[in-house]
Amino acid sequence: MSVAFRRESDEEHKEPRFELPLPSGANIVTPRGRALIDERIARLEAEQCTADEARRTEIARELRYWQTRRVTAILAPSPPADEIAFGSRVRFTLNGHTRTIEIVGDDEADPAAGKLAFSAPLARALIGAGEGDVLPFAGQAEAITILSLEPAFTR
């Protein structure tokens, strides 16, 4: 019998929608990161009331992700003033260009805005260093020079 005659709906032939993947490791957040998670949940819950059925299904999937991230969030301690850590704001030179970044959680990361996830290779290279340190990166022995650092938040 042809599939056209036995199929009750198109749903059985759609690609399955898997859950949104969670980043591996601890869900460390800044106070701002925790607030962003709460804002996303509130925005999705508000949208859910007026969305059509297909969008409500997608919203439910996104809500499961963000609710899991909220439950597993670990508020990071304030970073030390003299060592780069999660929550530090760092000014440094890399390949002759001066940059300033904040080291934040995975969900808060926005490299274009200078917020780099603590799990990113550049952030991992910076963590533990202090002002004036020269660090290797991307196969270059003296690629990074730390110009200044400060806590980006206090707890």
mmCIF file of C-alpha atoms in Angstrom:
data_model
loop_
_atom_site.group_PDB
_atom_site.id
_atom_site.type_symbol
_atom_site.label_atom_id
_atom_site.label_comp_id
_atom_site.label_asym_id
_atom_site.label_seq_id
_atom_site.Cartn_x
_atom_site.Cartn_y
_atom_site.Cartn_z
ATOM 1 C CA MET A 1 0.000 0.000 0.000
ATOM 2 C CA SER A 2 1.237 3.460 -0.855
ATOM 3 C CA VAL A 3 2.354 5.761 1.951
ATOM 4 C CA ALA A 4 -0.131 8.333 0.659
ATOM 5 C CA PHE A 5 -3.008 6.009 1.527
ATOM 6 C CA ARG A 6 -1.879 4.881 4.979
ATOM 7 C CA ARG A 7 -0.451 8.080 6.440
ATOM 8 C CA GLU A 8 -2.762 9.809 8.888
ATOM 9 C CA SER A 9 -0.726 13.002 9.157
ATOM 10 C CA ASP A 10 2.467 14.640 8.032
ATOM 11 C CA GLU A 11 3.741 14.675 11.637
ATOM 12 C CA GLU A 12 5.218 11.170 11.441
ATOM 13 C CA HIS A 13 7.514 12.202 8.591
ATOM 14 C CA LYS A 14 8.867 15.370 10.153
ATOM 15 C CA GLU A 15 12.403 15.512 11.448
ATOM 16 C CA PRO A 16 12.403 14.987 15.234
ATOM 17 C CA ARG A 17 13.090 18.088 17.344
ATOM 18 C CA PHE A 18 15.694 17.300 19.952
ATOM 19 C CA GLU A 19 16.225 19.290 23.108
ATOM 20 C CA LEU A 20 18.541 22.284 22.920
ATOM 21 C CA PRO A 21 22.048 21.086 23.873
ATOM 22 C CA LEU A 22 23.341 22.185 27.252
ATOM 23 C CA PRO A 23 26.955 23.369 27.434
ATOM 24 C CA SER A 24 29.164 20.868 29.229
ATOM 25 C CA GLY A 25 30.526 21.620 32.663
ATOM 26 C CA ALA A 26 29.271 23.802 35.467
ATOM 27 C CA ASN A 27 26.758 26.565 34.738
ATOM 28 C CA ILE A 28 28.665 29.420 36.375
ATOM 29 C CA VAL A 29 26.981 32.809 36.012
ATOM 30 C CA THR A 30 27.548 36.438 36.929
ATOM 31 C CA PRO A 31 24.715 38.361 38.605
ATOM 32 C CA ARG A 32 23.993 39.884 35.182
ATOM 33 C CA GLY A 33 23.956 36.411 33.616
ATOM 34 C CA ARG A 34 21.427 35.192 36.172
ATOM 35 C CA ALA A 35 19.221 38.222 35.463
ATOM 36 C CA LEU A 36 19.431 37.548 31.711
ATOM 37 C CA ILE A 37 18.229 33.968 32.258
ATOM 38 C CA ASP A 38 15.268 35.237 34.303
ATOM 39 C CA GLU A 39 14.448 37.847 31.609
ATOM 40 C CA ARG A 40 14.513 35.220 28.846
ATOM 41 C CA ILE A 41 12.163 32.963 30.802
ATOM 42 C CA ALA A 42 9.743 35.832 31.497
ATOM 43 C CA ARG A 43 9.796 36.917 27.831
ATOM 44 C CA LEU A 44 9.126 33.360 26.606
ATOM 45 C CA GLU A 45 6.312 32.816 29.118
ATOM 46 C CA ALA A 46 4.656 36.077 28.004
ATOM 47 C CA GLU A 47 4.995 35.149 24.335
ATOM 48 C CA GLN A 48 3.564 31.689 24.985
ATOM 49 C CA CYS A 49 0.142 33.191 25.806
ATOM 50 C CA THR A 50 -0.342 34.690 22.334
ATOM 51 C CA ALA A 51 1.644 32.274 20.137
ATOM 52 C CA ASP A 52 0.150 29.828 17.668
ATOM 53 C CA GLU A 53 0.458 26.091 18.325
ATOM 54 C CA ALA A 54 3.675 25.573 16.355
ATOM 55 C CA ARG A 55 5.389 28.465 18.121
ATOM 56 C CA ARG A 56 4.114 27.288 21.535
ATOM 57 C CA THR A 57 5.833 23.952 20.924
ATOM 58 C CA GLU A 58 9.084 25.776 20.141
ATOM 59 C CA ILE A 59 8.666 28.051 23.161
ATOM 60 C CA ALA A 60 8.137 25.024 25.420
ATOM 61 C CA ARG A 61 11.410 23.585 24.126
ATOM 62 C CA GLU A 62 13.263 26.864 24.773
ATOM 63 C CA LEU A 63 11.677 27.175 28.229
ATOM 64 C CA ARG A 64 12.931 23.700 29.184
ATOM 65 C CA TYR A 65 16.457 24.818 28.257
ATOM 66 C CA TRP A 66 16.323 28.129 30.146
ATOM 67 C CA GLN A 67 14.591 26.671 33.210
ATOM 68 C CA THR A 68 17.312 24.027 33.398
ATOM 69 C CA ARG A 69 19.937 26.763 33.119
ATOM 70 C CA ARG A 70 18.251 28.718 35.924
ATOM 71 C CA VAL A 71 18.066 25.701 38.241
ATOM 72 C CA THR A 72 21.695 24.739 37.607
ATOM 73 C CA ALA A 73 23.097 28.297 37.774
ATOM 74 C CA ILE A 74 25.958 28.779 40.219
ATOM 75 C CA LEU A 75 26.631 32.404 41.095
ATOM 76 C CA ALA A 76 30.360 32.981 40.756
ATOM 77 C CA PRO A 77 32.284 34.534 43.630
ATOM 78 C CA SER A 78 33.735 37.995 43.054
ATOM 79 C CA PRO A 79 37.003 37.678 41.149
ATOM 80 C CA PRO A 80 40.263 38.607 42.864
ATOM 81 C CA ALA A 81 41.655 42.049 42.075
ATOM 82 C CA ASP A 82 45.139 40.795 41.148
ATOM 83 C CA GLU A 83 44.440 37.653 39.093
ATOM 84 C CA ILE A 84 42.292 37.049 36.014
ATOM 85 C CA ALA A 85 39.326 34.826 36.825
ATOM 86 C CA PHE A 86 35.674 34.322 35.961
ATOM 87 C CA GLY A 87 34.096 37.773 36.217
ATOM 88 C CA SER A 88 37.263 39.750 35.475
ATOM 89 C CA ARG A 89 37.434 42.652 33.027
ATOM 90 C CA VAL A 90 40.784 42.433 31.235
ATOM 91 C CA ARG A 91 42.603 44.869 28.954
ATOM 92 C CA PHE A 92 45.374 43.240 26.933
ATOM 93 C CA THR A 93 47.218 43.283 23.642
ATOM 94 C CA LEU A 94 46.957 40.402 21.221
ATOM 95 C CA ASN A 95 48.859 40.520 17.943
ATOM 96 C CA GLY A 96 49.449 44.244 18.381
ATOM 97 C CA HIS A 97 45.782 45.118 18.995
ATOM 98 C CA THR A 98 44.482 46.293 22.360
ATOM 99 C CA ARG A 99 41.249 44.647 23.479
ATOM 100 C CA THR A 100 39.092 44.691 26.588
ATOM 101 C CA ILE A 101 36.910 41.712 27.510
ATOM 102 C CA GLU A 102 34.896 40.393 30.426
ATOM 103 C CA ILE A 103 35.041 36.704 31.259
ATOM 104 C CA VAL A 104 31.462 35.487 31.719
ATOM 105 C CA GLY A 105 29.293 32.350 31.610
ATOM 106 C CA ASP A 106 28.416 30.426 28.451
ATOM 107 C CA ASP A 107 24.898 31.853 28.092
ATOM 108 C CA GLU A 108 26.011 35.442 28.725
ATOM 109 C CA ALA A 109 28.841 35.338 26.181
ATOM 110 C CA ASP A 110 28.727 37.864 23.357
ATOM 111 C CA PRO A 111 32.190 38.236 21.792
ATOM 112 C CA ALA A 112 31.117 41.219 19.660
ATOM 113 C CA ALA A 113 30.217 43.052 22.888
ATOM 114 C CA GLY A 114 33.451 42.037 24.627
ATOM 115 C CA LYS A 115 31.890 39.284 26.769
ATOM 116 C CA LEU A 116 33.836 36.056 26.379
ATOM 117 C CA ALA A 117 32.755 32.679 27.788
ATOM 118 C CA PHE A 118 35.103 31.285 30.427
ATOM 119 C CA SER A 119 35.268 28.104 28.346
ATOM 120 C CA ALA A 120 36.628 29.903 25.249
ATOM 121 C CA PRO A 121 40.291 29.233 24.388
ATOM 122 C CA LEU A 122 41.291 32.903 24.812
ATOM 123 C CA ALA A 123 39.616 33.118 28.232
ATOM 124 C CA ARG A 124 41.296 29.876 29.336
ATOM 125 C CA ALA A 125 44.657 31.334 28.258
ATOM 126 C CA LEU A 126 44.041 34.482 30.331
ATOM 127 C CA ILE A 127 42.697 32.898 33.534
ATOM 128 C CA GLY A 128 45.283 32.865 36.310
ATOM 129 C CA ALA A 129 47.456 35.605 34.830
ATOM 130 C CA GLY A 130 48.149 39.000 36.387
ATOM 131 C CA GLU A 131 48.864 42.513 35.224
ATOM 132 C CA GLY A 132 52.092 42.730 33.211
ATOM 133 C CA ASP A 133 52.187 38.997 32.402
ATOM 134 C CA VAL A 134 53.118 37.916 28.883
ATOM 135 C CA LEU A 135 51.303 34.770 27.768
ATOM 136 C CA PRO A 136 51.501 32.256 24.944
ATOM 137 C CA PHE A 137 48.465 31.840 22.685
ATOM 138 C CA ALA A 138 47.733 30.101 19.375
ATOM 139 C CA GLY A 139 51.258 28.748 19.041
ATOM 140 C CA GLN A 140 52.983 32.077 19.687
ATOM 141 C CA ALA A 141 55.194 32.262 22.777
ATOM 142 C CA GLU A 142 54.538 35.941 23.618
ATOM 143 C CA ALA A 143 51.172 36.617 21.969
ATOM 144 C CA ILE A 144 49.316 38.286 24.863
ATOM 145 C CA THR A 145 50.409 41.073 27.216
ATOM 146 C CA ILE A 146 48.087 41.824 30.146
ATOM 147 C CA LEU A 147 47.740 45.606 30.524
ATOM 148 C CA SER A 148 45.174 45.797 33.331
ATOM 149 C CA LEU A 149 42.478 43.844 35.088
ATOM 150 C CA GLU A 150 39.654 44.532 37.461
ATOM 151 C CA PRO A 151 36.588 42.738 38.803
ATOM 152 C CA ALA A 152 33.647 43.232 36.444
ATOM 153 C CA PHE A 153 31.208 42.614 39.316
ATOM 154 C CA THR A 154 31.159 42.177 43.063
ATOM 155 C CA ARG A 155 28.927 39.707 44.752
#
